[in-house]
Each structure stands twice: as structure tokens, then as C-alpha cells.
Amino acid sequence: MATKEKLRYERPVINKISAGVTDKFGMSTKMEVIKEIDNVKVTDLLKEYGSPVFVVSEKTIRNTVSEIKQAFTTRYPKVQLAWSYKTNYLNAICQIYHSEGSWAEVVSGFEYDKAIANGVAPNKIIFNGPDKSKKDLEKAINNGSYIHIDHFDELYDIISLSKTTKERPKVAIRVNMDTGIYPQWDRFGFNYENGEAWNALNRIMLSEKLDLIGLHTHIGTYILTPDAYGVAASKLSELAVRLDKKFNHKIKYIDMGGGFASKNTLKGAYLPGKDTCPTFDQYAEAITNAIINSEIDPQNMPTLFLETGRALIDDAGYIAGTVLANKRLANGRRSMIVDTGVNMLFTSFWYEHEIYPAQEVSTHTEDTTIYGPLCMNIDIIRSAINFPLLNKGDNYVLKRVGAYNMTQWMQFITLRPNIVLIDTEGKTHVIRESETNETMVALEKVPKHLK
Ligand SMILES: *Cc1c(COP(=O)(O)O)cnc(C)c1O
């Protein structure tokens, strides 16, 4: 005779009825439950790799890359992706993008060396950012990498280095501009409206020492209006046309940077991000219309570079974990403590991350605050969420955590967990091991007199 598990006791609660926020499908009535990620059981992942654990879906990464390629290559003849290293620079993750044909987009000497160590051809590395040392620049020049100049001091460094380098520097400038998005990101690159960008381009052309190959912009991040990209692409196209007119010089590419929104929901947003985030088609339409309809010579259309970060990887990342405790706050409000803290979920400072139970739950929900495990007041995963009653030891899954968390996380109070990749065949691989006390003290030194 099959024995039936005893039903779990659930404490009764009295709820004040309050109108919730609806999405475009109306009020959801049942909480989604995530028991598997790419057909791998959440309980198996936790048993094998510990709790919490980051899980990355290779299938989702590859599918998302094909989506963006489809959107852009059907509208424009020459498109090249460059993986934004700072969004997630775990080597295994970078290799997936490189195997899909992406170049590397780096913003520091450290990231530059990482791309080289990953086997990226130096002439397929785009070097952005305000902090490039003379040594970094010299290396990038001699390697034939693409250097996107951020400010005049960097331009003068490159001009002076070019007197002794073996290769002619291949450069573009980063342009910032008014695209209707405020606050304007004007701290990077040269401004379009005040003439600084045009001034920099003239200096580069007249120096005769540098090869001006492209124009770059990165207008911001999590940009919800595709039209802003249309404005930016028009302004870069206009600079390209002026260069052609004045110097008879044709640039090879226009780089539109990153910044497409992912499906995460920003704090304070009225509607969920999955309903409001523009599609790749909408971004592609705005950008390619602007370039195609410009005065750029149709015989010499520049390649369109994209440095998309968060929109390509956010959905591929999950955290699976375990409930540590439930408790009532002084005012009676329910709070739940989970084993994922803001130390490993940096993006919880600006996103309302989606969190789901990993096993069947009752339909009772209660307004809940979800705390992380850190002994720190601001360790909050969700300040207010209508959530079912999970017990100590129950599991949960956080969704869309692939972007920035595995690079911006911080070592604080506790050790960071395993990161596991599920490959396209459903096999699991550790791609970064959990930290140990030995990892933590590896770089420490205790002076003799304190031993
Ligand atoms: C961060 C960054 C990106 C990627 O931005 P997303 O918003 O993640 O798409 C691309 N280009 C540059 C220069 C960046 O600094």
C-alpha cells in the first residue's frame, strides 16, 4: 500500500483585501512554480552544487543571440556583435558568445587581457572606457585592436605613442549626445551638440598618425525607448557624412553600444518588465532606419556594431536557493529569510527580481518582505511581494539574474557560491567554484610581529 505523505500544517492568516496591481493579463490567480531549469530538477541542482547556486542556461544564451541577429541582419547588410565583458566575464560565458561569432568589448586593461587569454584575435577586441593606461594603449595599438577614445587626454597619449609604435593606431571616438533620455550620459566620450565630437574627429584626421575607423556611442543602459537609438544613429551618421565631405574619409563602422532593456522590472515600475521591454525588432527598426535613411554613401555602408550586454544574458541566469526562516516583524508583517543576499544579487538594488517557489504551494499568499542572510539592514531581496507561505528548508528560484551579478557581486560576510552552466544537452558543469576560506586568505599577508 502506498503511504501518503502527511499534509503539512499551515498556520491560518487573516488578510486585509487590497486591490493588487494588475498586469495586462489581469490579476494572476496562481503563483508560478519553477521546479526545473532546462529540464534539470532544481532539487538535484541544490543537492549536487549546494545552496544557493547560480545557474546559467547555455540554451537561453544561444537562443537570445539568434534572436538579436535575426532582428538586425534582416534589416541591415553588415552587423557585428561584441560581447560586453563587464556584463558577465566568466570565461565559459565569454566563450559561448565568441563561439557565436561575437567579438570582445572591454573597458579596462584587466578585461583586455582576459579577452586575449580567451583566445580572441586582438583585431576583434574593442577597447572602451575612460581608464586606459599608456601601457594598455601601447599594447592595444601594436595588437591592432580598436581603441574607442574617451577624452582629449587619451587622444594626445595616442598621438604621442604613435610616433614609436610599430602599428598605426586604429581608433574611433565615443560620442555622447542628447537623445531625449535624461539624465544625459555626458561623462563618457565627446559631446555632439557642443561641437566637441567634431573637434576631436578633425584633430584625429589632421594628425595623420591615426586610422579613424569608426564612430561609437553608448547612450545609457536599460533604455526603454527605441527612438532614442534612432536619434543617436542619425547623429553618428551625420558625423560620418561630414567626414566624407570634408576629408573624403569613409569610416568602416558605426557602433551603437549596449543599453537595450532586459525583461526585468525596475523598482517602482507600474507594469512588469516582460510586458514593457521593447523587442530586438523595435530597437533594430529604429537604428537601421536612421542609418539607411541618412546621407551615407550607399556604396560604402558602415558595419553596424552592437555591444549589447544585459538584454542578451539576463534571462539566462537563475539563482536556486533555500528558505532559512520565517518571522513576524514588530508590526505583524510577514518576513522570510532566504540564503541569497545582496552580496551576490547586486541588481536587487534596482530591480524587483522575480522569485518563485520551487515546489507546490498553497494558493494563500501574504504581503511579505524577503530578506537575505546577511547581518546588514539593507540586505533585502524584495521589500514587498505577495508571496505564498514557504517553510524553512523549502526552495525558491530567482529569475533573470544573468547580467552584472557575476561581475558586480561583492565579497562580504560570507562566501560566494558555485556557478553552474546547463549545456544545450542538459549536462551541468561548474564554471566557477564556490569560494573557500583558503580562497579568501590567499592574498592576505600577516606581518611577522602579528603572527
Ligand atoms: C556596459 C557597456 C555595454 C553593455 O551595456 P548593457 O546596458 O548591458 O547592454 C556596452 N558598451 C559599453 C561601452 C558599456 O560600458
GROMACS .gro file of N, CA and C in nm, residues 140 193 219 269 304 323:
model
   18
  140ALA      N    1   4.746   4.775  -2.709
  140ALA     CA    2   4.631   4.768  -2.799
  140ALA      C    3   4.667   4.819  -2.939
  193GLU      N    4   2.652   6.784  -2.942
  193GLU     CA    5   2.585   6.914  -2.961
  193GLU      C    6   2.679   7.033  -2.947
  219ILE      N    7   2.448   5.507  -2.522
  219ILE     CA    8   2.367   5.620  -2.473
  219ILE      C    9   2.318   5.603  -2.329
  269ALA      N   10   0.833   5.049  -1.106
  269ALA     CA   11   0.762   5.043  -1.234
  269ALA      C   12   0.620   4.991  -1.210
  304LEU      N   13   2.748   4.774  -3.881
  304LEU     CA   14   2.680   4.813  -3.758
  304LEU      C   15   2.729   4.722  -3.645
  323VAL      N   16   1.494   2.847   0.177
  323VAL     CA   17   1.440   2.936   0.280
  323VAL      C   18   1.506   2.902   0.414
   0.00000   0.00000   0.00000
